[in-house]
PDB file of C-alpha atoms in Angstrom:
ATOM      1  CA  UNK A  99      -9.272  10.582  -9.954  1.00 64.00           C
ATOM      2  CA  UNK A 100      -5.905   9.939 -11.485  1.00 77.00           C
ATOM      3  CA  UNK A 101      -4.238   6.859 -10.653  1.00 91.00           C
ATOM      4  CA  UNK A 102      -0.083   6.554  -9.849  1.00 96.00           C
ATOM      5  CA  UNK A 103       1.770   7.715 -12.566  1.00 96.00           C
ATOM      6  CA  UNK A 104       5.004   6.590 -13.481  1.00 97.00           C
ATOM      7  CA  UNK A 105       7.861   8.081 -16.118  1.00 97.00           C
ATOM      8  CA  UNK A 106       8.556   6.768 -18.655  1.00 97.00           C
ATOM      9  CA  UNK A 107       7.084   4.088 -19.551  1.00 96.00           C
ATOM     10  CA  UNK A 108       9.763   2.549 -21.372  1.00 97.00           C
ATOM     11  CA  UNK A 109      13.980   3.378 -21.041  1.00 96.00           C
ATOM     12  CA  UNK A 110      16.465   2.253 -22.072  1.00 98.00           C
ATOM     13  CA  UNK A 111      19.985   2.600 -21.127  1.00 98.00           C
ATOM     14  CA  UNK A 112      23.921   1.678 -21.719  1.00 98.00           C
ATOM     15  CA  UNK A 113      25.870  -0.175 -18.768  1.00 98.00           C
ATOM     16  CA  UNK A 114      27.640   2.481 -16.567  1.00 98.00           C
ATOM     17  CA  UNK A 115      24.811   5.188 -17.281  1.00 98.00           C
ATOM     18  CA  UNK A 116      22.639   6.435 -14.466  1.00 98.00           C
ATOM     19  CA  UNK A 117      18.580   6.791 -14.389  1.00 98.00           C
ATOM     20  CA  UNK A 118      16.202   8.641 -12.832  1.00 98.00           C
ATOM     21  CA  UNK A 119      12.592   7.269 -12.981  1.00 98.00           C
ATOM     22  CA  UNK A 120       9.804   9.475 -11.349  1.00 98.00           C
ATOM     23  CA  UNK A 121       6.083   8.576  -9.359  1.00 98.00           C
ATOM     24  CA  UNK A 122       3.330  10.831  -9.226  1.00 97.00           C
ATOM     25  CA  UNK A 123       1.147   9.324  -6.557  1.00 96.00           C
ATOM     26  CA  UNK A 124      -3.247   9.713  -6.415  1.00 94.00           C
ATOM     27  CA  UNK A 125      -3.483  12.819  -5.375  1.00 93.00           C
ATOM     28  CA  UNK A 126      -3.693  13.456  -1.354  1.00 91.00           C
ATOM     29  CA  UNK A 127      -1.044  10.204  -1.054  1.00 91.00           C
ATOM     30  CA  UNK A 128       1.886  10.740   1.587  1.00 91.00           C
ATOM     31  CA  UNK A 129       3.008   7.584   1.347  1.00 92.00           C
ATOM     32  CA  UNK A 130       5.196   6.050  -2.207  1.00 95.00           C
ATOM     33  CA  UNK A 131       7.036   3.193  -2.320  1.00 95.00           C
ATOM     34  CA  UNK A 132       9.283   1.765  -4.806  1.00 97.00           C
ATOM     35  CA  UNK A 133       9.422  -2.411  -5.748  1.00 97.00           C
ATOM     36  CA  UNK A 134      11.908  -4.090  -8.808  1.00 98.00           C
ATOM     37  CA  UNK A 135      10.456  -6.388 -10.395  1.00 97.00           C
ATOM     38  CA  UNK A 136      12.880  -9.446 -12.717  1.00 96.00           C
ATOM     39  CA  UNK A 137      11.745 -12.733 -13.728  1.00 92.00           C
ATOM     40  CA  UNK A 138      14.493 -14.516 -11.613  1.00 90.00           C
ATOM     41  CA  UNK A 139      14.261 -12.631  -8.226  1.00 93.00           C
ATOM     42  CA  UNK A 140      10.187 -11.603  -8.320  1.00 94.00           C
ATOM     43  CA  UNK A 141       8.986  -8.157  -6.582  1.00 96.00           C
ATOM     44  CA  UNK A 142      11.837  -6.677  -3.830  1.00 96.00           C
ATOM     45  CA  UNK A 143      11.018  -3.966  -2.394  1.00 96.00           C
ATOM     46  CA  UNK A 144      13.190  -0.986  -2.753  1.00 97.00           C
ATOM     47  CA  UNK A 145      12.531   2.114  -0.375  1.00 94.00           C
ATOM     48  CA  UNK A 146       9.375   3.685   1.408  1.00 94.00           C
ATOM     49  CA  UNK A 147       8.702   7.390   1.385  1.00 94.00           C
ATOM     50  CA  UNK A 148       6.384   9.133   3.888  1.00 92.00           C
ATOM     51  CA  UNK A 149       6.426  13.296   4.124  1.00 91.00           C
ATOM     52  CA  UNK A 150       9.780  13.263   2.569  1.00 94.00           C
ATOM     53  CA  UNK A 151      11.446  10.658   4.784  1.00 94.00           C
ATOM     54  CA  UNK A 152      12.485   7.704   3.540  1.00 93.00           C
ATOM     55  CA  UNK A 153      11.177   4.841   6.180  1.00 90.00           C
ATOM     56  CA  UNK A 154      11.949   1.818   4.609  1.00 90.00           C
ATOM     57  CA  UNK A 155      14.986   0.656   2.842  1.00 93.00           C
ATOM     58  CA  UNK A 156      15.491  -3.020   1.182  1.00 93.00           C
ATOM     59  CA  UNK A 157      18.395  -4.872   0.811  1.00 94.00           C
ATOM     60  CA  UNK A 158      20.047  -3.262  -2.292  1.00 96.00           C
ATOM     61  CA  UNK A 159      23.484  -1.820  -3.003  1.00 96.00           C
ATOM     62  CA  UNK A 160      23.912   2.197  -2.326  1.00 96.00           C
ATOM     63  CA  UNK A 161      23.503   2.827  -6.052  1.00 97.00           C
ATOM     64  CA  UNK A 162      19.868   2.753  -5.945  1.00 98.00           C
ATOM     65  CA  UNK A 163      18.870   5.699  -3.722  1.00 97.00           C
ATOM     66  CA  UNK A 164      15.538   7.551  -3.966  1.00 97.00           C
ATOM     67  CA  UNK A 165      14.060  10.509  -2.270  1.00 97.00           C
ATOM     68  CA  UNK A 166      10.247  12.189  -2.470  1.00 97.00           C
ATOM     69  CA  UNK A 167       9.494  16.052  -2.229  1.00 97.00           C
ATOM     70  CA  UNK A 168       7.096  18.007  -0.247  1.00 96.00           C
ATOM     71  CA  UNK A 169       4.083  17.676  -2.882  1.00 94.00           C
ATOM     72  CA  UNK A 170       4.910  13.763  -2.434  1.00 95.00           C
ATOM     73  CA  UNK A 171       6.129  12.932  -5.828  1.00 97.00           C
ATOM     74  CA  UNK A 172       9.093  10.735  -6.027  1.00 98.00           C
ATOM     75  CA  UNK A 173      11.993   9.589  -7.769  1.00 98.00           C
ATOM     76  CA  UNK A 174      14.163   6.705  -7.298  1.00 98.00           C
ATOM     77  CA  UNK A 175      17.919   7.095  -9.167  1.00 98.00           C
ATOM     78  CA  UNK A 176      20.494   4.265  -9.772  1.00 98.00           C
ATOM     79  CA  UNK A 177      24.246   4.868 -10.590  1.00 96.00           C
ATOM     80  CA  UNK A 178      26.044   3.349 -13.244  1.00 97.00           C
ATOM     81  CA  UNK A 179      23.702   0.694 -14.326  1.00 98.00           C
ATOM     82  CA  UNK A 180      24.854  -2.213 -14.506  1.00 98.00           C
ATOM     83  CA  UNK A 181      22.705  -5.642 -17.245  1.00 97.00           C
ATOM     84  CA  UNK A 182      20.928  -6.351 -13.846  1.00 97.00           C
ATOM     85  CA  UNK A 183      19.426  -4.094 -12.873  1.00 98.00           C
ATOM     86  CA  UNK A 184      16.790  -4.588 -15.690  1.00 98.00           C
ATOM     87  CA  UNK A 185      13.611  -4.506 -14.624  1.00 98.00           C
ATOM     88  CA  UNK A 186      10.120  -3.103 -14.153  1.00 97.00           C
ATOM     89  CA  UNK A 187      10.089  -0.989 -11.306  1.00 98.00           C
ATOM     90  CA  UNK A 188       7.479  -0.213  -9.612  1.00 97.00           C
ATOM     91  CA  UNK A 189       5.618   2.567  -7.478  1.00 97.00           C
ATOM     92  CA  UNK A 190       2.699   2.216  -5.320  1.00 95.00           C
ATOM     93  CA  UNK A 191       1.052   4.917  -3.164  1.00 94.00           C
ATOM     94  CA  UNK A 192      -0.943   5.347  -0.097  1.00 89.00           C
ATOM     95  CA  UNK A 193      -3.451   7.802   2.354  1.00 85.00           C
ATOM     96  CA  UNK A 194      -0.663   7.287   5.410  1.00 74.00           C
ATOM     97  CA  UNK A 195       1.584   3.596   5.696  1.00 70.00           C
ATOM     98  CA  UNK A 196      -0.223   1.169   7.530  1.00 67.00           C
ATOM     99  CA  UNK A 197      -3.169   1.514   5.839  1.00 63.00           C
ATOM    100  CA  UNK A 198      -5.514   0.098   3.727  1.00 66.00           C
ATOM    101  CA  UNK A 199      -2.918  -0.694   1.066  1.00 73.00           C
ATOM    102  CA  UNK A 200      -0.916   0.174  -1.807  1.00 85.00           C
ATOM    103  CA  UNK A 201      -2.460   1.051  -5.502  1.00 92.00           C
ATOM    104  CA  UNK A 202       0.171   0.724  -8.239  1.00 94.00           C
ATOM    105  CA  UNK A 203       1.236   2.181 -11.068  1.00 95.00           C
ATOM    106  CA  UNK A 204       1.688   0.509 -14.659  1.00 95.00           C
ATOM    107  CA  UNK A 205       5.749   1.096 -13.810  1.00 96.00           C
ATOM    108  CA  UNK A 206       8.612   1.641 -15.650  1.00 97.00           C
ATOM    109  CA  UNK A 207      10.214  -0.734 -18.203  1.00 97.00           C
ATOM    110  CA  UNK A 208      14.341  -0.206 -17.606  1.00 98.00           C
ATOM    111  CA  UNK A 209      16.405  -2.110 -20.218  1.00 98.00           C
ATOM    112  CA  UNK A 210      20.215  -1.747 -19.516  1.00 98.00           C
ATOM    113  CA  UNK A 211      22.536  -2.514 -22.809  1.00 97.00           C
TER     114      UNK A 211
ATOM    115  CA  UNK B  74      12.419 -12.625   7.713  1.00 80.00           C
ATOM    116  CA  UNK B  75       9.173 -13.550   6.342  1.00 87.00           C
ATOM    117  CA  UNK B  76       8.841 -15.734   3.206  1.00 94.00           C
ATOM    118  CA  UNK B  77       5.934 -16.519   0.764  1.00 97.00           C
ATOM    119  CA  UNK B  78       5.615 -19.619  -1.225  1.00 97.00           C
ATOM    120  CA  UNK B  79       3.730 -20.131  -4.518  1.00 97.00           C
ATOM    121  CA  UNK B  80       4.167 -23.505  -5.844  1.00 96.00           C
ATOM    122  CA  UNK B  81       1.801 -23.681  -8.902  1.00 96.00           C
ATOM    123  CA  UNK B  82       4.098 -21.523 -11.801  1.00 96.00           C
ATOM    124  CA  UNK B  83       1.282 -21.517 -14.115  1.00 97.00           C
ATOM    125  CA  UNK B  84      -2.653 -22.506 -13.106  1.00 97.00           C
ATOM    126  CA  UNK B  85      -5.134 -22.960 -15.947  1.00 97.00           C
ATOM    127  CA  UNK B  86      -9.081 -22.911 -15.826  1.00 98.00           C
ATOM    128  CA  UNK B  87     -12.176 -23.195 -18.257  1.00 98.00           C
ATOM    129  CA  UNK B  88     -14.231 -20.209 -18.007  1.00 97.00           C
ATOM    130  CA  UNK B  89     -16.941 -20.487 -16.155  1.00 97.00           C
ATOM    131  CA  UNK B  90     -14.836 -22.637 -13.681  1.00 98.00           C
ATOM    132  CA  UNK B  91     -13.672 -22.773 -10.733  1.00 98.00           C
ATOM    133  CA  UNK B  92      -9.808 -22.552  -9.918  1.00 98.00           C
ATOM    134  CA  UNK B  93      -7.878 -21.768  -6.532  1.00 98.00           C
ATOM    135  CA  UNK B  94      -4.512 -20.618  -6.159  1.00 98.00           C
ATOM    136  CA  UNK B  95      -2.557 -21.937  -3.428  1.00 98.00           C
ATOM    137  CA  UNK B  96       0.027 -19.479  -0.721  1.00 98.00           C
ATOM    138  CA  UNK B  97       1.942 -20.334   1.996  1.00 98.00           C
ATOM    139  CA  UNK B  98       3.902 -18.160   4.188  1.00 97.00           C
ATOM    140  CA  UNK B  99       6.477 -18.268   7.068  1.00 96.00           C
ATOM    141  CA  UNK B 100       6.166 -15.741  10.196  1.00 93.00           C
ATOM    142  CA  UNK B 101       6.873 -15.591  13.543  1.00 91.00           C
ATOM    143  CA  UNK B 102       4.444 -12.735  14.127  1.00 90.00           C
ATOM    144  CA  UNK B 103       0.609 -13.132  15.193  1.00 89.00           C
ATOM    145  CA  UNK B 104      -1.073 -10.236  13.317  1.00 89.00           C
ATOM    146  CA  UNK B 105      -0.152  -9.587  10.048  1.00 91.00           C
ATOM    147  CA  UNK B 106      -2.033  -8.621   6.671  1.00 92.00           C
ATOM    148  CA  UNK B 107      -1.986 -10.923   3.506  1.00 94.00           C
ATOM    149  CA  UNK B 108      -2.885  -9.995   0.623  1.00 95.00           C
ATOM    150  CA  UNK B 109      -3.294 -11.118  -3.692  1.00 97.00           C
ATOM    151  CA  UNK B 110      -2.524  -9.201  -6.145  1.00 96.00           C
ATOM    152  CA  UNK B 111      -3.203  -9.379  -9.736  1.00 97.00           C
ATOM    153  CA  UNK B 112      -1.223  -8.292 -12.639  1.00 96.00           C
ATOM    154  CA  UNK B 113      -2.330  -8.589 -16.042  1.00 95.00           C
ATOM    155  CA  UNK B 114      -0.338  -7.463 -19.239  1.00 89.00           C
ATOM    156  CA  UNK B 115      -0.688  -3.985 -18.612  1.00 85.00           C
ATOM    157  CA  UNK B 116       1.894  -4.419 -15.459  1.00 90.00           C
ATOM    158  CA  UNK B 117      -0.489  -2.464 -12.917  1.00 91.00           C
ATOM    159  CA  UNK B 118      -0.633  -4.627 -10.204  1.00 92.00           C
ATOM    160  CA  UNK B 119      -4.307  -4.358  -8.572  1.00 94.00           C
ATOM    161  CA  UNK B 120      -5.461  -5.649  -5.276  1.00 93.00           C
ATOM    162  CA  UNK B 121      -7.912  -8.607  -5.457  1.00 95.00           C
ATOM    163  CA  UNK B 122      -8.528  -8.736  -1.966  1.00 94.00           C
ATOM    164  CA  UNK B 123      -6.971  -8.317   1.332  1.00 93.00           C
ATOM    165  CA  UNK B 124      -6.977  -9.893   4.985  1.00 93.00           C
ATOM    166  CA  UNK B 125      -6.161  -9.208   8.646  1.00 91.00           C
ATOM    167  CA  UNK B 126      -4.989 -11.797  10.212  1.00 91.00           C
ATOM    168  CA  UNK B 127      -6.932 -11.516  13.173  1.00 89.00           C
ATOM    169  CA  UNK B 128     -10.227 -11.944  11.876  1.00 88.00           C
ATOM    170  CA  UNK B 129     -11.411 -15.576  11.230  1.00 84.00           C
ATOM    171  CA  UNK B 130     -13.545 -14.943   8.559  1.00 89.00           C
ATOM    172  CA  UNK B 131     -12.379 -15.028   5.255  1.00 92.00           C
ATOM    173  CA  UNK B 132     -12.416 -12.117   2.806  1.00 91.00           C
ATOM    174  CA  UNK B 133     -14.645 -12.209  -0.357  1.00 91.00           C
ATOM    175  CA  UNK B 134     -15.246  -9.710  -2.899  1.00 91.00           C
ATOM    176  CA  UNK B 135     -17.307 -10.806  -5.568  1.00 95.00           C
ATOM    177  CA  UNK B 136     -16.145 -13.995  -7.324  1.00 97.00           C
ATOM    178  CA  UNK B 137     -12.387 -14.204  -5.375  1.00 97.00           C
ATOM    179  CA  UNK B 138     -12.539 -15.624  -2.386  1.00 96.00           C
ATOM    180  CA  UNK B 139      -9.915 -16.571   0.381  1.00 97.00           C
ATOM    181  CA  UNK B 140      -9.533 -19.752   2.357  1.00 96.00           C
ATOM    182  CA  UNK B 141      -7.548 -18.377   5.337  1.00 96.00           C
ATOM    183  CA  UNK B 142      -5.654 -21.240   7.506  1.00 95.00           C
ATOM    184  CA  UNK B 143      -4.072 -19.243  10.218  1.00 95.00           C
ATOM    185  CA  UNK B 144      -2.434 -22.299  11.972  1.00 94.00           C
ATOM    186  CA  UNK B 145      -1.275 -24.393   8.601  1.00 96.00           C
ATOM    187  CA  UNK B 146      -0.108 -20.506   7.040  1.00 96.00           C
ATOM    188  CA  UNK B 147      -1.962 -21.139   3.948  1.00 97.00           C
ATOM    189  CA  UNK B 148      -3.853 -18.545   2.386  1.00 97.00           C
ATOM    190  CA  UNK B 149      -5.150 -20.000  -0.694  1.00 98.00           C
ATOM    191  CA  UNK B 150      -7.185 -17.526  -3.688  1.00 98.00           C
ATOM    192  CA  UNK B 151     -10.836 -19.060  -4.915  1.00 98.00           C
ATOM    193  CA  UNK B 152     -11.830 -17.525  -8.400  1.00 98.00           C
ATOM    194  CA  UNK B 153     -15.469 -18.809  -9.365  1.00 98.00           C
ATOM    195  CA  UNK B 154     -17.054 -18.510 -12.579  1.00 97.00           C
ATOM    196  CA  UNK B 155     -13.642 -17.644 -14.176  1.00 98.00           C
ATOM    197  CA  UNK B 156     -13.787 -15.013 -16.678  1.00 97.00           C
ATOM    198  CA  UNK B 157     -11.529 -14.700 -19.668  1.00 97.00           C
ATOM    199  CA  UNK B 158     -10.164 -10.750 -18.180  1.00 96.00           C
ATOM    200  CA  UNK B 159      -9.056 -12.846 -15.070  1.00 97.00           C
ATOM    201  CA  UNK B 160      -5.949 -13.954 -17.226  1.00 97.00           C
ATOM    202  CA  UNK B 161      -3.205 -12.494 -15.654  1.00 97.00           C
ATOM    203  CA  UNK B 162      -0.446 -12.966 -12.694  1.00 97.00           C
ATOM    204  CA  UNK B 163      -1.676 -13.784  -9.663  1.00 98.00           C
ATOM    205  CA  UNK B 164       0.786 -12.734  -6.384  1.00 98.00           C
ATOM    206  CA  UNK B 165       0.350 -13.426  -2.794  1.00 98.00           C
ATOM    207  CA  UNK B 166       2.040 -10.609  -0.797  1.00 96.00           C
ATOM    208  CA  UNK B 167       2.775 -10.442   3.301  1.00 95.00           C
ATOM    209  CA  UNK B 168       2.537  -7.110   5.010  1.00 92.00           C
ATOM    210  CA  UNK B 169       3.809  -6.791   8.647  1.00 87.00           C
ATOM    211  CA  UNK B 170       1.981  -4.440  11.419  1.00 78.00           C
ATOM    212  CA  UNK B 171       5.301  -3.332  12.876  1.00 76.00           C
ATOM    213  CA  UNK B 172       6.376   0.383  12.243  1.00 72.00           C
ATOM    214  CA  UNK B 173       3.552   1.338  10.260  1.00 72.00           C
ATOM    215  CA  UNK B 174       5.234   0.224   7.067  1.00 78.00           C
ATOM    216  CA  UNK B 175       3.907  -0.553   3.768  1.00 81.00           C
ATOM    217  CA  UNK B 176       6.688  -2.848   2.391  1.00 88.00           C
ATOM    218  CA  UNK B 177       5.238  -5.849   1.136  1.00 92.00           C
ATOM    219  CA  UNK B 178       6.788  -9.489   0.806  1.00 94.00           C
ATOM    220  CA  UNK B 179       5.647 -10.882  -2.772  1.00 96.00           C
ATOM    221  CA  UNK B 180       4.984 -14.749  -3.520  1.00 97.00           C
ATOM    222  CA  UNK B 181       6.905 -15.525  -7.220  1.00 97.00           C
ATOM    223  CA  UNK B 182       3.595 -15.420  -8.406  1.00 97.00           C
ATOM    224  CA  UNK B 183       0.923 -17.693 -10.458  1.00 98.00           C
ATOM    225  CA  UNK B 184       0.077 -17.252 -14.214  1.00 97.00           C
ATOM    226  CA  UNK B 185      -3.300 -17.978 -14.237  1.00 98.00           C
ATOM    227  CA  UNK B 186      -4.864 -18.760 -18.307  1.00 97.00           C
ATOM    228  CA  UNK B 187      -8.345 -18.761 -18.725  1.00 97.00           C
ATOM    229  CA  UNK B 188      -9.379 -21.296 -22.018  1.00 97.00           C
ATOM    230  CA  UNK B 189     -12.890 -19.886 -23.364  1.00 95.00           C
TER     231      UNK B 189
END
């Protein structure tokens, strides 16, 4: 069974530049979410996903917007990139929210020059 | 809002040891989940182990165990007979049962090094 899968691994970008990274969740997941991940502010989390509705939003500026599709694969997109928002970002899936909890994927490593 | 509070940075441990990773959290709410997480180098985050507030007894799986103080909001991580592929970051995350949601609330985290 494949696990979350997250592209690409590695990206990196200039200041002012937009990116789109991508999450595959385990297959028969409804439910992605999206967490950033810095040395100086730890894990936030980002948005929550669930049959194409996003149910969760944290506290970050409107340039970080995501969305998910009707096979449940996801992408999260942030406008003109600014140093940082370097990070690891990362997606975790599940059966339906509330339950047992998340497994993650290996995330993407977004460098911003 | 809820917080989570790791104070150790870094933790080490001889293997074969014993070491325990200490969590504290803030919440007004009476059932909740808590959880740790471990991340090694490889970034994938993987659950260790996972409790419901509500039940008394603390979670074990294998050699990680939990000491669950409900009252004092500690939830403290046992690892016995440490193992060198325990080496990793160790986070203590807070889920809430309102609204169904997911989101978790992360701890800053623990590197853990295991000496052989």
């Amino acid at each position: 069974k494949a696990g979350v899968t997250q592209t690409p691994r590695y990206l990196i970008k200039t200041r002012g530049q937009q990116v789109t990274l991508s999450c595959s969740p385990i297959s028969g997941h409804r439910s992605v979410s999206w967490y950033q991940q810095t040395p100086g502010q730890g894990l936030q989390f980002l948005f929550e996903y669930f049959s194409e509705t996003q149910r969760n939003k944290g506290n970050f500026p409107g340039r970080f917007s995501g969305r998910q599709f009707s096979n449940s694969r996801s992408e999260m997109n942030v406008s003109t990139l600014e140093l940082g928002d370097s990070a690891l970002y990362l997606c975790a899936s599940s059966l339906v929210p509330g339950t047992y909890g998340y497994t993650f994927g290996s995330g993407t490593r977004l460098t911003v020059v | 809002a809820q917080t989570v509070t790791q104070s150790q940075p870094e933790m080490s441990v001889q293997e074969a040891e014993t070491v325990t990773l200490s969590c504290t959290y803030d919440t007004s709410e009476s059932d909740y989940y808590l959880f740790w997480y471990k991340q090694p180098p490889s970034r994938q985050m993987i659950l260790v182990i996972r409790q419901e507030a509500y039940k008394q007894q603390n979670a074990t799986e294998n050699r990680f165990s939990v000491n669950f103080q409900k009252a004092a909001k500690s939830f403290s991580l046992k690892i016995s007979d440490s193992q060198l592929g325990d080496a990793a970051m160790y986070f203590c995350a807070y889920r809430s049962p309102q609204g169904g949601s997911e989101k978790l609330v992360f701890g800053k985290g623990t590197k853990l090094t295991v000496n052989p």
